[in-house]
Amino acid sequence: MKSRNTLNATDRLIKKIFSILFRLLLTLLSIFIIQSQDNSFPYWIYYLVIIIYLAIFFYFFLKDSWFQSLCRLVNDYALITFVLYQKDLFLIPNYVLVVLPVVNAPNHSGRKSSLLYPILIVVIGFLSGWEINWDLIIPIMILGLINVFRHYRSQVLDAKNDLVNLIEQFFTSEYEFRKFHNVYDLILDHIKSIKYMKNMFSIDVLVCFLVKNNRLLLLNSSKFIRYFEIDKEQELIEELEARGTCDDFSIKLMENSFHDNLFVMSKDEEMTLVFSIILHDDSTSPIGRSLLRYFFKPISHHLFKIIKHHTKIRSSLAKQQSRIRKQQQYVLKSMNAMHYVRNKLTPIKTYLNLDEIEKAVIETNDEIIKSTFYNKKENALKQSKNQLDNIVQRADFILEKSDNPFIIQNTSQHKINTLFSLIRFNWMSFFDDQNFKMDFQETFPDVHVYYNAEVIEIVLADVMSNMNKYGTEPELTILELDTDITFFFKNRISTNKVKDITYFKRIAKSYNSDESWEINKRTTHGLTLIKSYLNQMSIHSEIVLENSYFIFKMRFAKHFHV
Amino acid sequence: MTKRIAIFENEFDLLKDAFDLANLVYFSNQLEFSIFETSQDFGDIQNVKNFDKVLIDIDLSAKSDKDGYSIMRDINQVDNHPELVILTGHSNIEKKLNELGLRIPAILKKPLNVSEIVHFLR
């Protein structure tokens, strides 16, 4: 609503400026006529009238009501009538003065357009002595017709702009992409509210198709459609590729066939969409079709941009979900592996129990039992060795790199500014202030750092989430040196009975110690993954405690482009 | 007197030594084990009355029509059925049994130990 009001205000301002310019022109032309032709009254009367005219104009200038704009129009013609009284209307400057308000009609800021022509006819009638002179009237009629066309054109433009604004408002307010089809209802309702459009065509359904592998796939529509059929689908796509729009293909939506349709294609290198406007009956006139085409081409382009943007978001979400699924599968495999291990441990446990059982065997004093027992003992040893091998093999399988989602497959180069923008973007999700201290060298514009974009976001989110949970006064310092750039994530530690300063010192010591990292990583409270990721990307990291501040450092090596 | 024990377990090879030692040393080979790798190997569930105890592994062979829970449910329908013992590596089996609305029987947790087997078979 705000942008619509802004546009209307801008439009009003422009019209006001044109209004002043028009009156200035009117005044200058009047002065020219007065000075260059014979007059019925003394000069001073004409100039007095001009002053009165301007005074009246400025009095009504800032007001926008119908009555006030009518007063401005009557004021204009009062001046024109007075200046041209008893003058030859066929002189060019005089004729121009008479029709000037007609030429200016598109800039009318009020509803006075409908009264312009009656007033003009009265003025011409009066100035020409009430004689009908077609040489005067016909050009004015033509000008009037031109204004009518211009008026309708601007109405269509306004309707289109209004609709674009409505669509933008729809997508900037809170909505779910699954309810995207509601925007079509918005479009249809808006079109129905425009009288002249309603009379020219009636839209039944709006459908959006995605073109994939030279086939049309239904994406969404204003009405639910279970299935559809288009005769000569390939020809339709080819025609749309060539011309952008076409309207002589039939479409069947479920049981109903529609012959009166307009198809509009919107595309770029990555995506092609076809919007189908299905009309209610077969009686849309050629003018109606042209209007529809003119109206819908920019609308479909607008919708295309929005759909493409959302497709990218969904694709990014899908990648994240895929990563989560891999991790879930890995956890499941690990759980299954533990279950497997449990099953395989029985022979080992049996072997370990044999001493105890042997005591019971000896007490029986039964030779058969004894000899059977010692055979079983040998077999138990063999079994336990076999199962131990099986368990180790399964552990290897779980830790195998290619299957482990916590192993980073690749890194890529990025500009330092890209990294900084990413950090700043993530920072805004956690903190209200951007307390950044920066020491950048600007002399190396082609400097890059290496990281995996997806993983670095996980690391940043983790680090900032911990900062938010365990501290206050968050601060980011960036220091760029000749060979590297370091980011210091700093905040004041919030201590309590459970997590006192000793706790954080222990965390820092565990994290920083590479020599005992393999031991400490069992108890590092989620930092395990962060350190593992950063190490894999060759990003040095460290935790520093300074007074009561907790500082997480990440150092990226700089790479220069030659 | 011979006791007949039905064991639903598809990896009995891993448990055989433990059961045999228990039988040999503590039951004087008086126990007769019948092993069923799948639910369908058992046949008519009413035949469960021919056994003195039934041991059921929850995760049976992939070829089995029913898992351990379903076999338990079937056996519980039989009047005067013998005592049930679950064999399992799941740590939270009691919670799962509650969720399924099954009465919680004796539970033998894997990896098995000869003395535990002796305790549950006595």
PDB file of N, CA, C and O in Angstrom, chain B residues 41-103:
ATOM      1  N   ASP B  41       8.829 -70.874   9.727  1.00  0.00           N
ATOM      2  CA  ASP B  41       9.456 -72.180  10.008  1.00  0.00           C
ATOM      3  C   ASP B  41       8.736 -72.911  11.155  1.00  0.00           C
ATOM      4  O   ASP B  41       8.780 -74.134  11.240  1.00  0.00           O
ATOM      5  N   PHE B  42       8.101 -72.130  12.039  1.00  0.00           N
ATOM      6  CA  PHE B  42       7.475 -72.727  13.234  1.00  0.00           C
ATOM      7  C   PHE B  42       6.180 -73.457  12.894  1.00  0.00           C
ATOM      8  O   PHE B  42       5.823 -74.436  13.534  1.00  0.00           O
ATOM      9  N   GLY B  43       5.477 -72.911  11.886  1.00  0.00           N
ATOM     10  CA  GLY B  43       4.206 -73.552  11.526  1.00  0.00           C
ATOM     11  C   GLY B  43       3.084 -73.051  12.420  1.00  0.00           C
ATOM     12  O   GLY B  43       3.033 -71.875  12.773  1.00  0.00           O
ATOM     13  N   ASP B  44       2.188 -73.946  12.813  1.00  0.00           N
ATOM     14  CA  ASP B  44       1.003 -73.606  13.591  1.00  0.00           C
ATOM     15  C   ASP B  44       1.426 -73.101  14.969  1.00  0.00           C
ATOM     16  O   ASP B  44       2.081 -73.809  15.742  1.00  0.00           O
ATOM     17  N   ILE B  45       1.019 -71.895  15.295  1.00  0.00           N
ATOM     18  CA  ILE B  45       1.462 -71.282  16.549  1.00  0.00           C
ATOM     19  C   ILE B  45       0.943 -72.040  17.767  1.00  0.00           C
ATOM     20  O   ILE B  45       1.517 -71.970  18.859  1.00  0.00           O
ATOM     21  N   GLN B  46      -0.136 -72.800  17.602  1.00  0.00           N
ATOM     22  CA  GLN B  46      -0.690 -73.593  18.724  1.00  0.00           C
ATOM     23  C   GLN B  46       0.322 -74.616  19.229  1.00  0.00           C
ATOM     24  O   GLN B  46       0.269 -75.022  20.397  1.00  0.00           O
ATOM     25  N   ASN B  47       1.267 -75.007  18.346  1.00  0.00           N
ATOM     26  CA  ASN B  47       2.296 -75.980  18.738  1.00  0.00           C
ATOM     27  C   ASN B  47       3.248 -75.435  19.784  1.00  0.00           C
ATOM     28  O   ASN B  47       4.074 -76.178  20.322  1.00  0.00           O
ATOM     29  N   VAL B  48       3.098 -74.157  20.082  1.00  0.00           N
ATOM     30  CA  VAL B  48       3.984 -73.560  21.096  1.00  0.00           C
ATOM     31  C   VAL B  48       3.756 -74.215  22.469  1.00  0.00           C
ATOM     32  O   VAL B  48       4.627 -74.185  23.330  1.00  0.00           O
ATOM     33  N   LYS B  49       2.586 -74.826  22.610  1.00  0.00           N
ATOM     34  CA  LYS B  49       2.265 -75.493  23.893  1.00  0.00           C
ATOM     35  C   LYS B  49       3.149 -76.719  24.125  1.00  0.00           C
ATOM     36  O   LYS B  49       3.247 -77.228  25.241  1.00  0.00           O
ATOM     37  N   ASN B  50       3.826 -77.193  23.035  1.00  0.00           N
ATOM     38  CA  ASN B  50       4.704 -78.357  23.171  1.00  0.00           C
ATOM     39  C   ASN B  50       6.048 -78.000  23.791  1.00  0.00           C
ATOM     40  O   ASN B  50       6.868 -78.884  24.021  1.00  0.00           O
ATOM     41  N   PHE B  51       6.258 -76.724  24.017  1.00  0.00           N
ATOM     42  CA  PHE B  51       7.546 -76.288  24.547  1.00  0.00           C
ATOM     43  C   PHE B  51       7.400 -75.787  25.988  1.00  0.00           C
ATOM     44  O   PHE B  51       6.328 -75.363  26.412  1.00  0.00           O
ATOM     45  N   ASP B  52       8.509 -75.840  26.716  1.00  0.00           N
ATOM     46  CA  ASP B  52       8.502 -75.375  28.108  1.00  0.00           C
ATOM     47  C   ASP B  52       8.850 -73.893  28.202  1.00  0.00           C
ATOM     48  O   ASP B  52       8.437 -73.206  29.138  1.00  0.00           O
ATOM     49  N   LYS B  53       9.649 -73.429  27.279  1.00  0.00           N
ATOM     50  CA  LYS B  53      10.001 -71.993  27.256  1.00  0.00           C
ATOM     51  C   LYS B  53      10.183 -71.586  25.798  1.00  0.00           C
ATOM     52  O   LYS B  53      10.576 -72.402  24.961  1.00  0.00           O
ATOM     53  N   VAL B  54       9.934 -70.319  25.528  1.00  0.00           N
ATOM     54  CA  VAL B  54      10.151 -69.778  24.177  1.00  0.00           C
ATOM     55  C   VAL B  54      11.045 -68.549  24.288  1.00  0.00           C
ATOM     56  O   VAL B  54      10.744 -67.615  25.042  1.00  0.00           O
ATOM     57  N   LEU B  55      12.147 -68.588  23.534  1.00  0.00           N
ATOM     58  CA  LEU B  55      13.043 -67.422  23.475  1.00  0.00           C
ATOM     59  C   LEU B  55      12.857 -66.773  22.098  1.00  0.00           C
ATOM     60  O   LEU B  55      12.894 -67.467  21.074  1.00  0.00           O
ATOM     61  N   ILE B  56      12.650 -65.471  22.097  1.00  0.00           N
ATOM     62  CA  ILE B  56      12.360 -64.771  20.824  1.00  0.00           C
ATOM     63  C   ILE B  56      13.338 -63.617  20.608  1.00  0.00           C
ATOM     64  O   ILE B  56      13.454 -62.726  21.455  1.00  0.00           O
ATOM     65  N   ASP B  57      14.033 -63.686  19.464  1.00  0.00           N
ATOM     66  CA  ASP B  57      14.848 -62.530  19.047  1.00  0.00           C
ATOM     67  C   ASP B  57      13.928 -61.571  18.300  1.00  0.00           C
ATOM     68  O   ASP B  57      13.127 -61.991  17.458  1.00  0.00           O
ATOM     69  N   ILE B  58      14.006 -60.296  18.584  1.00  0.00           N
ATOM     70  CA  ILE B  58      13.112 -59.311  17.948  1.00  0.00           C
ATOM     71  C   ILE B  58      13.428 -59.175  16.452  1.00  0.00           C
ATOM     72  O   ILE B  58      12.544 -59.206  15.606  1.00  0.00           O
ATOM     73  N   ASP B  59      14.715 -59.028  16.106  1.00  0.00           N
ATOM     74  CA  ASP B  59      15.099 -58.863  14.694  1.00  0.00           C
ATOM     75  C   ASP B  59      15.412 -60.224  14.096  1.00  0.00           C
ATOM     76  O   ASP B  59      16.505 -60.739  14.287  1.00  0.00           O
ATOM     77  N   LEU B  60      14.451 -60.792  13.425  1.00  0.00           N
ATOM     78  CA  LEU B  60      14.700 -62.083  12.793  1.00  0.00           C
ATOM     79  C   LEU B  60      15.237 -61.876  11.369  1.00  0.00           C
ATOM     80  O   LEU B  60      15.505 -60.743  10.960  1.00  0.00           O
ATOM     81  N   SER B  61      15.350 -62.983  10.653  1.00  0.00           N
ATOM     82  CA  SER B  61      15.847 -62.912   9.280  1.00  0.00           C
ATOM     83  C   SER B  61      14.928 -62.033   8.433  1.00  0.00           C
ATOM     84  O   SER B  61      13.725 -61.942   8.690  1.00  0.00           O
ATOM     85  N   ALA B  62      15.509 -61.401   7.414  1.00  0.00           N
ATOM     86  CA  ALA B  62      14.717 -60.585   6.486  1.00  0.00           C
ATOM     87  C   ALA B  62      13.678 -61.438   5.757  1.00  0.00           C
ATOM     88  O   ALA B  62      12.673 -60.926   5.265  1.00  0.00           O
ATOM     89  N   LYS B  63      13.912 -62.756   5.728  1.00  0.00           N
ATOM     90  CA  LYS B  63      12.962 -63.637   5.040  1.00  0.00           C
ATOM     91  C   LYS B  63      11.759 -63.977   5.927  1.00  0.00           C
ATOM     92  O   LYS B  63      10.793 -64.566   5.461  1.00  0.00           O
ATOM     93  N   SER B  64      11.859 -63.634   7.187  1.00  0.00           N
ATOM     94  CA  SER B  64      10.768 -63.991   8.103  1.00  0.00           C
ATOM     95  C   SER B  64       9.530 -63.142   7.813  1.00  0.00           C
ATOM     96  O   SER B  64       9.631 -61.936   7.613  1.00  0.00           O
ATOM     97  N   ASP B  65       8.360 -63.807   7.827  1.00  0.00           N
ATOM     98  CA  ASP B  65       7.118 -63.071   7.582  1.00  0.00           C
ATOM     99  C   ASP B  65       6.804 -62.132   8.737  1.00  0.00           C
ATOM    100  O   ASP B  65       6.225 -61.063   8.546  1.00  0.00           O
ATOM    101  N   LYS B  66       7.170 -62.565   9.939  1.00  0.00           N
ATOM    102  CA  LYS B  66       6.851 -61.749  11.116  1.00  0.00           C
ATOM    103  C   LYS B  66       8.104 -61.464  11.924  1.00  0.00           C
ATOM    104  O   LYS B  66       9.034 -62.275  11.951  1.00  0.00           O
ATOM    105  N   ASP B  67       8.087 -60.313  12.584  1.00  0.00           N
ATOM    106  CA  ASP B  67       9.199 -60.005  13.491  1.00  0.00           C
ATOM    107  C   ASP B  67       8.861 -60.549  14.894  1.00  0.00           C
ATOM    108  O   ASP B  67       7.780 -61.124  15.116  1.00  0.00           O
ATOM    109  N   GLY B  68       9.785 -60.338  15.831  1.00  0.00           N
ATOM    110  CA  GLY B  68       9.625 -60.887  17.176  1.00  0.00           C
ATOM    111  C   GLY B  68       8.373 -60.370  17.876  1.00  0.00           C
ATOM    112  O   GLY B  68       7.705 -61.109  18.597  1.00  0.00           O
ATOM    113  N   TYR B  69       8.056 -59.087  17.669  1.00  0.00           N
ATOM    114  CA  TYR B  69       6.868 -58.514  18.318  1.00  0.00           C
ATOM    115  C   TYR B  69       5.595 -59.240  17.865  1.00  0.00           C
ATOM    116  O   TYR B  69       4.713 -59.554  18.685  1.00  0.00           O
ATOM    117  N   SER B  70       5.496 -59.473  16.569  1.00  0.00           N
ATOM    118  CA  SER B  70       4.296 -60.136  16.037  1.00  0.00           C
ATOM    119  C   SER B  70       4.205 -61.569  16.536  1.00  0.00           C
ATOM    120  O   SER B  70       3.108 -62.055  16.841  1.00  0.00           O
ATOM    121  N   ILE B  71       5.350 -62.240  16.630  1.00  0.00           N
ATOM    122  CA  ILE B  71       5.334 -63.621  17.146  1.00  0.00           C
ATOM    123  C   ILE B  71       4.862 -63.616  18.598  1.00  0.00           C
ATOM    124  O   ILE B  71       4.041 -64.447  19.012  1.00  0.00           O
ATOM    125  N   MET B  72       5.352 -62.639  19.355  1.00  0.00           N
ATOM    126  CA  MET B  72       4.917 -62.500  20.770  1.00  0.00           C
ATOM    127  C   MET B  72       3.421 -62.322  20.841  1.00  0.00           C
ATOM    128  O   MET B  72       2.738 -62.938  21.685  1.00  0.00           O
ATOM    129  N   ARG B  73       2.916 -61.455  19.962  1.00  0.00           N
ATOM    130  CA  ARG B  73       1.475 -61.155  19.967  1.00  0.00           C
ATOM    131  C   ARG B  73       0.690 -62.445  19.675  1.00  0.00           C
ATOM    132  O   ARG B  73      -0.313 -62.741  20.324  1.00  0.00           O
ATOM    133  N   ASP B  74       1.175 -63.247  18.712  1.00  0.00           N
ATOM    134  CA  ASP B  74       0.497 -64.500  18.345  1.00  0.00           C
ATOM    135  C   ASP B  74       0.528 -65.483  19.501  1.00  0.00           C
ATOM    136  O   ASP B  74      -0.489 -66.137  19.807  1.00  0.00           O
ATOM    137  N   ILE B  75       1.689 -65.587  20.152  1.00  0.00           N
ATOM    138  CA  ILE B  75       1.820 -66.552  21.247  1.00  0.00           C
ATOM    139  C   ILE B  75       0.926 -66.167  22.423  1.00  0.00           C
ATOM    140  O   ILE B  75       0.316 -67.021  23.073  1.00  0.00           O
ATOM    141  N   ASN B  76       0.830 -64.845  22.660  1.00  0.00           N
ATOM    142  CA  ASN B  76      -0.023 -64.381  23.775  1.00  0.00           C
ATOM    143  C   ASN B  76      -1.486 -64.759  23.579  1.00  0.00           C
ATOM    144  O   ASN B  76      -2.263 -64.815  24.538  1.00  0.00           O
ATOM    145  N   GLN B  77      -1.883 -65.028  22.322  1.00  0.00           N
ATOM    146  CA  GLN B  77      -3.271 -65.432  22.034  1.00  0.00           C
ATOM    147  C   GLN B  77      -3.531 -66.891  22.388  1.00  0.00           C
ATOM    148  O   GLN B  77      -4.689 -67.327  22.476  1.00  0.00           O
ATOM    149  N   VAL B  78      -2.426 -67.647  22.551  1.00  0.00           N
ATOM    150  CA  VAL B  78      -2.577 -69.092  22.810  1.00  0.00           C
ATOM    151  C   VAL B  78      -2.804 -69.300  24.307  1.00  0.00           C
ATOM    152  O   VAL B  78      -2.037 -68.772  25.125  1.00  0.00           O
ATOM    153  N   ASP B  79      -3.836 -70.063  24.650  1.00  0.00           N
ATOM    154  CA  ASP B  79      -4.107 -70.316  26.073  1.00  0.00           C
ATOM    155  C   ASP B  79      -2.979 -71.144  26.683  1.00  0.00           C
ATOM    156  O   ASP B  79      -2.487 -72.086  26.061  1.00  0.00           O
ATOM    157  N   ASN B  80      -2.647 -70.830  27.918  1.00  0.00           N
ATOM    158  CA  ASN B  80      -1.617 -71.580  28.657  1.00  0.00           C
ATOM    159  C   ASN B  80      -0.318 -71.716  27.876  1.00  0.00           C
ATOM    160  O   ASN B  80       0.301 -72.780  27.842  1.00  0.00           O
ATOM    161  N   HIS B  81       0.064 -70.685  27.218  1.00  0.00           N
ATOM    162  CA  HIS B  81       1.331 -70.728  26.461  1.00  0.00           C
ATOM    163  C   HIS B  81       2.498 -70.731  27.447  1.00  0.00           C
ATOM    164  O   HIS B  81       2.369 -70.272  28.593  1.00  0.00           O
ATOM    165  N   PRO B  82       3.639 -71.234  27.021  1.00  0.00           N
ATOM    166  CA  PRO B  82       4.794 -71.271  27.920  1.00  0.00           C
ATOM    167  C   PRO B  82       5.370 -69.871  28.154  1.00  0.00           C
ATOM    168  O   PRO B  82       4.991 -68.912  27.473  1.00  0.00           O
ATOM    169  N   GLU B  83       6.299 -69.820  29.078  1.00  0.00           N
ATOM    170  CA  GLU B  83       6.914 -68.517  29.405  1.00  0.00           C
ATOM    171  C   GLU B  83       7.723 -67.990  28.222  1.00  0.00           C
ATOM    172  O   GLU B  83       8.403 -68.748  27.528  1.00  0.00           O
ATOM    173  N   LEU B  84       7.618 -66.679  28.017  1.00  0.00           N
ATOM    174  CA  LEU B  84       8.372 -66.043  26.919  1.00  0.00           C
ATOM    175  C   LEU B  84       9.592 -65.322  27.481  1.00  0.00           C
ATOM    176  O   LEU B  84       9.538 -64.761  28.571  1.00  0.00           O
ATOM    177  N   VAL B  85      10.675 -65.372  26.712  1.00  0.00           N
ATOM    178  CA  VAL B  85      11.881 -64.592  27.048  1.00  0.00           C
ATOM    179  C   VAL B  85      12.315 -63.885  25.765  1.00  0.00           C
ATOM    180  O   VAL B  85      12.388 -64.521  24.710  1.00  0.00           O
ATOM    181  N   ILE B  86      12.584 -62.596  25.867  1.00  0.00           N
ATOM    182  CA  ILE B  86      13.037 -61.860  24.673  1.00  0.00           C
ATOM    183  C   ILE B  86      14.561 -61.848  24.640  1.00  0.00           C
ATOM    184  O   ILE B  86      15.212 -61.605  25.667  1.00  0.00           O
ATOM    185  N   LEU B  87      15.101 -62.103  23.440  1.00  0.00           N
ATOM    186  CA  LEU B  87      16.543 -61.934  23.219  1.00  0.00           C
ATOM    187  C   LEU B  87      16.708 -60.669  22.384  1.00  0.00           C
ATOM    188  O   LEU B  87      16.111 -60.572  21.308  1.00  0.00           O
ATOM    189  N   THR B  88      17.484 -59.712  22.846  1.00  0.00           N
ATOM    190  CA  THR B  88      17.584 -58.483  22.062  1.00  0.00           C
ATOM    191  C   THR B  88      18.846 -57.700  22.363  1.00  0.00           C
ATOM    192  O   THR B  88      19.390 -57.788  23.468  1.00  0.00           O
ATOM    193  N   GLY B  89      19.275 -56.886  21.382  1.00  0.00           N
ATOM    194  CA  GLY B  89      20.388 -55.956  21.575  1.00  0.00           C
ATOM    195  C   GLY B  89      19.864 -54.536  21.775  1.00  0.00           C
ATOM    196  O   GLY B  89      20.631 -53.606  22.014  1.00  0.00           O
ATOM    197  N   HIS B  90      18.531 -54.351  21.686  1.00  0.00           N
ATOM    198  CA  HIS B  90      17.962 -53.002  21.849  1.00  0.00           C
ATOM    199  C   HIS B  90      18.005 -52.586  23.307  1.00  0.00           C
ATOM    200  O   HIS B  90      17.564 -53.341  24.179  1.00  0.00           O
ATOM    201  N   SER B  91      18.481 -51.379  23.558  1.00  0.00           N
ATOM    202  CA  SER B  91      18.610 -50.941  24.958  1.00  0.00           C
ATOM    203  C   SER B  91      17.288 -50.482  25.541  1.00  0.00           C
ATOM    204  O   SER B  91      17.069 -50.546  26.727  1.00  0.00           O
ATOM    205  N   ASN B  92      16.374 -50.027  24.677  1.00  0.00           N
ATOM    206  CA  ASN B  92      15.139 -49.447  25.199  1.00  0.00           C
ATOM    207  C   ASN B  92      13.927 -50.298  24.833  1.00  0.00           C
ATOM    208  O   ASN B  92      12.877 -49.777  24.451  1.00  0.00           O
ATOM    209  N   ILE B  93      14.087 -51.632  24.992  1.00  0.00           N
ATOM    210  CA  ILE B  93      13.061 -52.555  24.534  1.00  0.00           C
ATOM    211  C   ILE B  93      11.752 -52.397  25.311  1.00  0.00           C
ATOM    212  O   ILE B  93      10.662 -52.550  24.754  1.00  0.00           O
ATOM    213  N   GLU B  94      11.882 -52.066  26.606  1.00  0.00           N
ATOM    214  CA  GLU B  94      10.669 -51.945  27.443  1.00  0.00           C
ATOM    215  C   GLU B  94       9.757 -50.861  26.901  1.00  0.00           C
ATOM    216  O   GLU B  94       8.539 -51.005  26.827  1.00  0.00           O
ATOM    217  N   LYS B  95      10.364 -49.741  26.467  1.00  0.00           N
ATOM    218  CA  LYS B  95       9.571 -48.608  25.945  1.00  0.00           C
ATOM    219  C   LYS B  95       8.834 -49.032  24.669  1.00  0.00           C
ATOM    220  O   LYS B  95       7.650 -48.739  24.483  1.00  0.00           O
ATOM    221  N   LYS B  96       9.539 -49.768  23.839  1.00  0.00           N
ATOM    222  CA  LYS B  96       8.937 -50.200  22.582  1.00  0.00           C
ATOM    223  C   LYS B  96       7.772 -51.146  22.851  1.00  0.00           C
ATOM    224  O   LYS B  96       6.725 -51.058  22.215  1.00  0.00           O
ATOM    225  N   LEU B  97       7.954 -52.071  23.811  1.00  0.00           N
ATOM    226  CA  LEU B  97       6.880 -53.019  24.141  1.00  0.00           C
ATOM    227  C   LEU B  97       5.659 -52.284  24.679  1.00  0.00           C
ATOM    228  O   LEU B  97       4.523 -52.613  24.339  1.00  0.00           O
ATOM    229  N   ASN B  98       5.917 -51.256  25.489  1.00  0.00           N
ATOM    230  CA  ASN B  98       4.795 -50.456  26.013  1.00  0.00           C
ATOM    231  C   ASN B  98       4.042 -49.774  24.887  1.00  0.00           C
ATOM    232  O   ASN B  98       2.819 -49.742  24.860  1.00  0.00           O
ATOM    233  N   GLU B  99       4.808 -49.215  23.936  1.00  0.00           N
ATOM    234  CA  GLU B  99       4.184 -48.511  22.803  1.00  0.00           C
ATOM    235  C   GLU B  99       3.300 -49.448  21.997  1.00  0.00           C
ATOM    236  O   GLU B  99       2.253 -49.055  21.483  1.00  0.00           O
ATOM    237  N   LEU B 100       3.750 -50.732  21.912  1.00  0.00           N
ATOM    238  CA  LEU B 100       2.985 -51.705  21.122  1.00  0.00           C
ATOM    239  C   LEU B 100       1.869 -52.361  21.938  1.00  0.00           C
ATOM    240  O   LEU B 100       1.140 -53.189  21.421  1.00  0.00           O
ATOM    241  N   GLY B 101       1.792 -51.999  23.188  1.00  0.00           N
ATOM    242  CA  GLY B 101       0.737 -52.556  24.043  1.00  0.00           C
ATOM    243  C   GLY B 101       0.994 -54.008  24.413  1.00  0.00           C
ATOM    244  O   GLY B 101       0.054 -54.777  24.660  1.00  0.00           O
ATOM    245  N   LEU B 102       2.265 -54.405  24.440  1.00  0.00           N
ATOM    246  CA  LEU B 102       2.595 -55.798  24.768  1.00  0.00           C
ATOM    247  C   LEU B 102       3.076 -55.889  26.213  1.00  0.00           C
ATOM    248  O   LEU B 102       3.778 -55.003  26.703  1.00  0.00           O
ATOM    249  N   ARG B 103       2.676 -56.964  26.855  1.00  0.00           N
ATOM    250  CA  ARG B 103       3.147 -57.210  28.219  1.00  0.00           C
ATOM    251  C   ARG B 103       4.649 -57.434  28.176  1.00  0.00           C
ATOM    252  O   ARG B 103       5.160 -58.069  27.258  1.00  0.00           O
TER     253      ARG B 103
END
